[in-house]
mmCIF file of C-alpha atoms and ligand atoms in Angstrom:
data_model
loop_
_atom_site.group_PDB
_atom_site.id
_atom_site.type_symbol
_atom_site.label_atom_id
_atom_site.label_comp_id
_atom_site.label_asym_id
_atom_site.label_seq_id
_atom_site.Cartn_x
_atom_site.Cartn_y
_atom_site.Cartn_z
ATOM 1 C CA MET A 1437 94.152 44.120 -93.802
ATOM 2 C CA PRO A 1438 93.643 47.637 -92.396
ATOM 3 C CA LEU A 1439 89.966 48.378 -91.815
ATOM 4 C CA GLU A 1440 90.025 51.398 -94.117
ATOM 5 C CA GLU A 1441 91.392 49.354 -97.009
ATOM 6 C CA ALA A 1442 88.713 46.706 -96.489
ATOM 7 C CA MET A 1443 86.018 49.399 -96.435
ATOM 8 C CA ARG A 1444 87.334 51.092 -99.555
ATOM 9 C CA THR A 1445 87.502 47.890 -101.582
ATOM 10 C CA GLN A 1446 84.554 45.874 -100.257
ATOM 11 C CA ARG A 1447 82.139 45.560 -103.122
ATOM 12 C CA VAL A 1448 79.633 43.180 -104.519
ATOM 13 C CA ILE A 1449 81.366 40.118 -105.982
ATOM 14 C CA ARG A 1450 78.820 38.111 -107.961
ATOM 15 C CA ARG A 1451 81.179 35.937 -109.994
ATOM 16 C CA VAL A 1452 82.660 33.327 -107.666
ATOM 17 C CA LYS A 1453 84.335 29.958 -108.181
ATOM 18 C CA SER A 1454 82.592 26.739 -107.223
ATOM 19 C CA ASP A 1455 85.601 25.636 -105.101
ATOM 20 C CA PRO A 1456 84.600 24.755 -101.532
ATOM 21 C CA VAL A 1457 85.046 27.199 -98.660
ATOM 22 C CA ASP A 1458 86.050 25.832 -95.241
ATOM 23 C CA ASP A 1459 83.291 25.757 -92.627
ATOM 24 C CA ALA A 1460 85.827 27.089 -90.100
ATOM 25 C CA LEU A 1461 86.327 30.231 -92.203
ATOM 26 C CA ILE A 1462 82.588 30.813 -92.609
ATOM 27 C CA LEU A 1463 82.035 30.395 -88.866
ATOM 28 C CA HIS A 1464 84.910 32.780 -88.135
ATOM 29 C CA LEU A 1465 83.343 35.389 -90.451
ATOM 30 C CA LEU A 1466 79.952 34.882 -88.807
ATOM 31 C CA GLU A 1467 81.511 35.335 -85.380
ATOM 32 C CA LEU A 1468 82.858 38.696 -86.597
ATOM 33 C CA ALA A 1469 79.468 39.510 -88.136
ATOM 34 C CA MET A 1470 77.842 38.962 -84.764
ATOM 35 C CA LYS A 1471 80.056 41.595 -83.134
ATOM 36 C CA ALA A 1472 77.541 44.038 -84.620
ATOM 37 C CA PRO A 1473 74.961 45.824 -82.482
ATOM 38 C CA THR A 1474 71.282 44.912 -82.175
ATOM 39 C CA GLY A 1475 68.471 46.870 -80.518
ATOM 40 C CA SER A 1476 68.682 46.354 -76.717
ATOM 41 C CA ASN A 1477 71.495 43.872 -77.482
ATOM 42 C CA ALA A 1478 68.734 41.350 -78.158
ATOM 43 C CA GLN A 1479 70.928 39.425 -80.641
ATOM 44 C CA ASN A 1480 67.696 38.290 -82.227
ATOM 45 C CA TRP A 1481 69.360 37.040 -85.378
ATOM 46 C CA GLU A 1482 69.682 33.669 -87.037
ATOM 47 C CA PHE A 1483 72.102 32.821 -89.820
ATOM 48 C CA ILE A 1484 71.480 29.863 -92.102
ATOM 49 C CA VAL A 1485 74.633 28.567 -93.825
ATOM 50 C CA VAL A 1486 73.332 26.890 -96.959
ATOM 51 C CA LYS A 1487 75.608 24.332 -98.619
ATOM 52 C CA ASP A 1488 73.103 21.576 -99.488
ATOM 53 C CA ARG A 1489 72.867 21.703 -103.306
ATOM 54 C CA ALA A 1490 69.122 21.063 -103.195
ATOM 55 C CA VAL A 1491 68.525 24.096 -100.961
ATOM 56 C CA VAL A 1492 70.932 26.280 -102.970
ATOM 57 C CA ALA A 1493 68.957 25.248 -106.084
ATOM 58 C CA LYS A 1494 65.709 26.364 -104.431
ATOM 59 C CA LEU A 1495 67.246 29.782 -103.669
ATOM 60 C CA ALA A 1496 68.566 29.904 -107.251
ATOM 61 C CA ARG A 1497 65.051 29.350 -108.590
ATOM 62 C CA LEU A 1498 63.618 32.057 -106.318
ATOM 63 C CA ASN A 1499 66.369 34.431 -107.424
ATOM 64 C CA ARG A 1500 65.707 33.767 -111.127
ATOM 65 C CA ARG A 1501 61.952 34.058 -110.707
ATOM 66 C CA ALA A 1502 62.241 37.428 -108.978
ATOM 67 C CA LEU A 1503 64.722 38.583 -111.596
ATOM 68 C CA ALA A 1504 62.385 37.586 -114.437
ATOM 69 C CA VAL A 1505 59.488 39.477 -112.855
ATOM 70 C CA GLY A 1506 61.446 42.427 -111.542
ATOM 71 C CA ALA A 1507 64.183 42.862 -114.162
ATOM 72 C CA GLY A 1508 62.456 45.807 -115.824
ATOM 73 C CA ILE A 1509 61.678 47.559 -112.536
ATOM 74 C CA TYR A 1510 65.170 46.835 -111.167
ATOM 75 C CA LYS A 1511 66.729 48.250 -114.339
ATOM 76 C CA ARG A 1512 64.649 51.435 -114.210
ATOM 77 C CA ILE A 1513 65.452 52.038 -110.528
ATOM 78 C CA ALA A 1514 69.134 51.260 -110.987
ATOM 79 C CA THR A 1515 69.409 53.432 -114.110
ATOM 80 C CA ARG A 1516 67.795 56.334 -112.296
ATOM 81 C CA ARG A 1517 70.023 55.879 -109.262
ATOM 82 C CA SER A 1518 73.180 55.598 -111.324
ATOM 83 C CA GLY A 1519 72.238 58.831 -113.083
ATOM 84 C CA GLY A 1520 71.594 56.982 -116.342
ATOM 85 C CA GLN A 1521 75.177 55.789 -116.693
ATOM 86 C CA ASN A 1522 74.460 53.108 -119.236
ATOM 87 C CA GLU A 1523 77.840 51.442 -119.334
ATOM 88 C CA GLN A 1524 77.825 50.915 -115.575
ATOM 89 C CA MET A 1525 74.237 49.658 -115.732
ATOM 90 C CA LEU A 1526 75.112 47.144 -118.438
ATOM 91 C CA ARG A 1527 78.025 45.873 -116.356
ATOM 92 C CA ILE A 1528 75.761 45.397 -113.317
ATOM 93 C CA GLU A 1529 73.094 43.714 -115.447
ATOM 94 C CA LYS A 1530 75.632 41.298 -116.909
ATOM 95 C CA ALA A 1531 76.959 40.400 -113.464
ATOM 96 C CA VAL A 1532 73.438 39.958 -112.040
ATOM 97 C CA ARG A 1533 72.581 37.668 -114.969
ATOM 98 C CA TRP A 1534 75.831 35.713 -114.516
ATOM 99 C CA GLN A 1535 75.037 35.156 -110.854
ATOM 100 C CA ALA A 1536 71.485 34.051 -111.665
ATOM 101 C CA GLU A 1537 72.719 31.571 -114.278
ATOM 102 C CA HIS A 1538 75.469 30.149 -112.031
ATOM 103 C CA PHE A 1539 73.700 30.332 -108.671
ATOM 104 C CA GLU A 1540 73.663 26.539 -108.254
ATOM 105 C CA GLU A 1541 77.497 26.530 -108.376
ATOM 106 C CA ILE A 1542 77.950 28.999 -105.495
ATOM 107 C CA PRO A 1543 79.613 27.028 -102.686
ATOM 108 C CA VAL A 1544 78.064 28.788 -99.676
ATOM 109 C CA VAL A 1545 75.004 30.976 -99.306
ATOM 110 C CA VAL A 1546 74.389 32.658 -95.960
ATOM 111 C CA VAL A 1547 70.861 33.821 -95.179
ATOM 112 C CA ALA A 1548 70.624 36.450 -92.450
ATOM 113 C CA CYS A 1549 67.336 36.305 -90.562
ATOM 114 C CA LEU A 1550 65.610 38.097 -87.723
ATOM 115 C CA LYS A 1551 63.761 36.216 -85.037
ATOM 116 C CA GLY A 1552 60.331 37.731 -85.056
ATOM 117 C CA VAL A 1553 58.066 39.203 -87.687
ATOM 118 C CA VAL A 1554 59.153 42.614 -88.924
ATOM 119 C CA PRO A 1555 56.366 45.119 -88.129
ATOM 120 C CA GLY A 1556 55.235 47.420 -90.925
ATOM 121 C CA TRP A 1557 54.116 50.200 -88.606
ATOM 122 C CA PRO A 1558 55.210 52.597 -87.187
ATOM 123 C CA PRO A 1559 58.067 53.098 -89.681
ATOM 124 C CA ILE A 1560 60.633 53.365 -86.885
ATOM 125 C CA ALA A 1561 59.708 49.842 -85.708
ATOM 126 C CA ALA A 1562 60.498 48.417 -89.153
ATOM 127 C CA SER A 1563 63.648 50.527 -89.267
ATOM 128 C CA SER A 1564 64.789 49.266 -85.849
ATOM 129 C CA SER A 1565 64.100 45.681 -86.844
ATOM 130 C CA TYR A 1566 66.154 45.791 -90.027
ATOM 131 C CA GLY A 1567 68.679 47.933 -88.178
ATOM 132 C CA SER A 1568 69.334 44.905 -85.999
ATOM 133 C CA ILE A 1569 70.444 42.738 -88.911
ATOM 134 C CA TYR A 1570 72.139 44.950 -91.506
ATOM 135 C CA PRO A 1571 75.096 45.996 -89.306
ATOM 136 C CA ALA A 1572 75.886 42.272 -88.950
ATOM 137 C CA VAL A 1573 75.479 41.780 -92.698
ATOM 138 C CA GLN A 1574 77.917 44.614 -93.392
ATOM 139 C CA ASN A 1575 80.361 43.161 -90.848
ATOM 140 C CA LEU A 1576 80.112 39.853 -92.686
ATOM 141 C CA LEU A 1577 80.828 41.541 -96.039
ATOM 142 C CA LEU A 1578 83.842 43.375 -94.601
ATOM 143 C CA ALA A 1579 85.182 40.264 -92.886
ATOM 144 C CA ALA A 1580 84.789 38.334 -96.159
ATOM 145 C CA ARG A 1581 86.670 41.097 -97.978
ATOM 146 C CA ALA A 1582 89.513 40.976 -95.458
ATOM 147 C CA ALA A 1583 89.712 37.192 -95.928
ATOM 148 C CA GLY A 1584 89.783 37.596 -99.724
ATOM 149 C CA LEU A 1585 86.444 35.835 -100.080
ATOM 150 C CA GLY A 1586 83.915 37.145 -102.589
ATOM 151 C CA ALA A 1587 80.478 38.030 -101.252
ATOM 152 C CA ALA A 1588 77.353 39.840 -102.343
ATOM 153 C CA LEU A 1589 74.378 41.235 -100.481
ATOM 154 C CA ILE A 1590 71.246 40.287 -102.394
ATOM 155 C CA THR A 1591 67.537 40.286 -101.640
ATOM 156 C CA LEU A 1592 66.020 39.022 -104.913
ATOM 157 C CA PRO A 1593 65.573 35.438 -103.580
ATOM 158 C CA LEU A 1594 63.458 36.830 -100.730
ATOM 159 C CA TRP A 1595 60.818 38.616 -102.771
ATOM 160 C CA SER A 1596 58.351 36.005 -101.547
ATOM 161 C CA THR A 1597 58.970 35.641 -97.813
ATOM 162 C CA MET A 1598 56.626 32.673 -97.790
ATOM 163 C CA LEU A 1599 58.522 30.746 -100.487
ATOM 164 C CA ALA A 1600 61.880 31.677 -98.941
ATOM 165 C CA ARG A 1601 60.677 30.439 -95.529
ATOM 166 C CA ARG A 1602 59.545 27.203 -97.149
ATOM 167 C CA ALA A 1603 62.865 26.704 -98.998
ATOM 168 C CA LEU A 1604 64.846 27.197 -95.798
ATOM 169 C CA GLY A 1605 62.520 25.462 -93.363
ATOM 170 C CA LEU A 1606 62.068 28.666 -91.380
ATOM 171 C CA PRO A 1607 59.202 28.935 -88.900
ATOM 172 C CA TRP A 1608 56.645 31.699 -89.512
ATOM 173 C CA ASN A 1609 58.230 33.885 -86.826
ATOM 174 C CA VAL A 1610 61.733 33.935 -88.343
ATOM 175 C CA THR A 1611 62.080 36.523 -91.112
ATOM 176 C CA PRO A 1612 64.727 36.127 -93.835
ATOM 177 C CA CYS A 1613 66.246 39.573 -94.514
ATOM 178 C CA ALA A 1614 69.329 39.217 -96.686
ATOM 179 C CA VAL A 1615 71.073 36.558 -98.757
ATOM 180 C CA ILE A 1616 74.863 36.541 -98.979
ATOM 181 C CA PRO A 1617 76.265 34.177 -101.626
ATOM 182 C CA MET A 1618 79.973 33.559 -100.952
ATOM 183 C CA GLY A 1619 82.910 31.963 -102.711
ATOM 184 C CA TRP A 1620 86.446 32.568 -103.894
ATOM 185 C CA PRO A 1621 86.282 35.440 -106.384
ATOM 186 C CA LYS A 1622 86.861 34.951 -110.094
ATOM 187 C CA GLY A 1623 87.832 38.594 -110.539
ATOM 188 C CA LYS A 1624 89.321 41.385 -108.488
ATOM 189 C CA TYR A 1625 87.908 43.474 -105.672
ATOM 190 C CA GLY A 1626 87.210 47.265 -105.669
ATOM 191 C CA PRO A 1627 87.702 50.146 -105.647
ATOM 192 C CA THR A 1628 84.041 51.056 -105.340
ATOM 193 C CA THR A 1629 82.446 53.927 -107.229
ATOM 194 C CA ARG A 1630 80.524 56.284 -104.995
ATOM 195 C CA ARG A 1631 79.293 59.857 -105.300
ATOM 196 C CA PRO A 1632 81.381 62.576 -103.653
ATOM 197 C CA VAL A 1633 80.660 63.027 -99.925
ATOM 198 C CA GLY A 1634 79.825 66.721 -100.307
ATOM 199 C CA GLU A 1635 76.944 65.972 -102.702
ATOM 200 C CA LEU A 1636 75.127 63.966 -100.055
ATOM 201 C CA VAL A 1637 75.996 65.638 -96.772
ATOM 202 C CA SER A 1638 74.184 68.682 -95.394
ATOM 203 C CA LEU A 1639 75.293 70.971 -92.604
ATOM 204 C CA ASP A 1640 72.685 71.728 -89.908
ATOM 205 C CA ARG A 1641 69.709 71.769 -92.312
ATOM 206 C CA TYR A 1642 68.754 69.461 -95.152
ATOM 207 C CA GLY A 1643 70.084 70.719 -98.452
ATOM 208 C CA ASN A 1644 72.791 73.016 -97.069
ATOM 209 C CA ARG A 1645 75.619 71.514 -99.120
ATOM 210 C CA ALA A 1646 78.344 73.275 -97.194
ATOM 211 C CA PHE A 1647 80.888 70.549 -97.912
ATOM 212 C CA LEU A 1648 80.590 70.623 -101.695
ATOM 213 C CA GLN A 1649 83.965 71.234 -103.243
ATOM 214 C CA GLU A 1650 84.372 73.644 -106.120
ATOM 215 C CA PRO A 1651 85.468 71.778 -109.254
ATOM 216 C CA ARG A 1652 89.233 72.190 -109.653
HETATM 217 C C1 FMN B 385 69.451 46.079 -99.701
HETATM 218 C C2 FMN B 385 70.248 45.624 -100.893
HETATM 219 C C3 FMN B 385 69.707 44.686 -101.757
HETATM 220 C C4 FMN B 385 70.429 44.240 -102.855
HETATM 221 N N1 FMN B 385 69.871 43.274 -103.652
HETATM 222 C C5 FMN B 385 70.578 42.798 -104.698
HETATM 223 C C6 FMN B 385 70.045 41.726 -105.486
HETATM 224 O O1 FMN B 385 68.973 41.201 -105.219
HETATM 225 N N2 FMN B 385 70.794 41.263 -106.517
HETATM 226 C C7 FMN B 385 72.017 41.790 -106.809
HETATM 227 O O2 FMN B 385 72.656 41.318 -107.744
HETATM 228 N N3 FMN B 385 72.560 42.796 -106.067
HETATM 229 C C8 FMN B 385 71.868 43.305 -105.032
HETATM 230 N N4 FMN B 385 72.412 44.303 -104.234
HETATM 231 C C9 FMN B 385 73.786 44.774 -104.521
HETATM 232 C C10 FMN B 385 73.855 46.177 -105.101
HETATM 233 O O3 FMN B 385 73.370 46.181 -106.399
HETATM 234 C C11 FMN B 385 75.325 46.633 -105.053
HETATM 235 O O4 FMN B 385 75.750 46.628 -103.711
HETATM 236 C C12 FMN B 385 75.498 48.009 -105.631
HETATM 237 O O5 FMN B 385 75.283 47.971 -107.004
HETATM 238 C C13 FMN B 385 76.881 48.579 -105.373
HETATM 239 O O6 FMN B 385 77.834 47.768 -106.005
HETATM 240 P P1 FMN B 385 79.336 47.740 -105.472
HETATM 241 O O7 FMN B 385 79.260 47.203 -104.076
HETATM 242 O O8 FMN B 385 80.058 46.816 -106.406
HETATM 243 O O9 FMN B 385 79.872 49.106 -105.520
HETATM 244 C C14 FMN B 385 71.728 44.767 -103.130
HETATM 245 C C15 FMN B 385 72.274 45.704 -102.254
HETATM 246 C C16 FMN B 385 71.557 46.129 -101.143
HETATM 247 C C17 FMN B 385 72.180 47.139 -100.221
#
């Protein structure tokens, strides 16, 4: 698949079948994920491939707990960000709920971790830390798309780092950053809905929307 097509149609796929996914495919996708950059090429990442039903169930419980606590907040943030587009919000909510209710059936869940504790200060240190894992996560999502595998980037199961560490048997100095449930999709991929480039790009100075196109 051409890279541009993968990028244009890679989107969150929450509804996946319970059919197994070959280990060889997952490892191939992770090899592509790890072509991503890290600060100083430290490659200070760890990926946990979770297939054990008992561990998937623990992540499912963490996901549902965070959803129950944060559903209202999540909805408010998402509604604001989507510009109050209710129909879209309802669709997302339904899919999030579906995933929460069927989490135990997801065949593979990848947890992307950083070796080390992410510093809170100065902000650039936190930014550099997460910046050393999210390029790999995006590579993984794109590689999954190209392979026709459904994947989602979620963080709800990690709202308690302590409980997530315990569920995964992570030492204190390995930080879980992102959870990527994967499986063969029930529905179709993309295209994604994104705001026009010109609305979010400035020229030379913040707010100079020089690339905004006049409505035709
Ligand atoms: C940092 C981050 C955290 C996310 N956490 C969750 C999550 O916990 N649960 C969830 O269902 N989706 C989560 N998402 C997925 C977004 O909701 C999704 O990518 C967004 O709505 C765009 O959807 P699309 O890719 O289908 O266009 C997360 C995305 C990002 C980038």
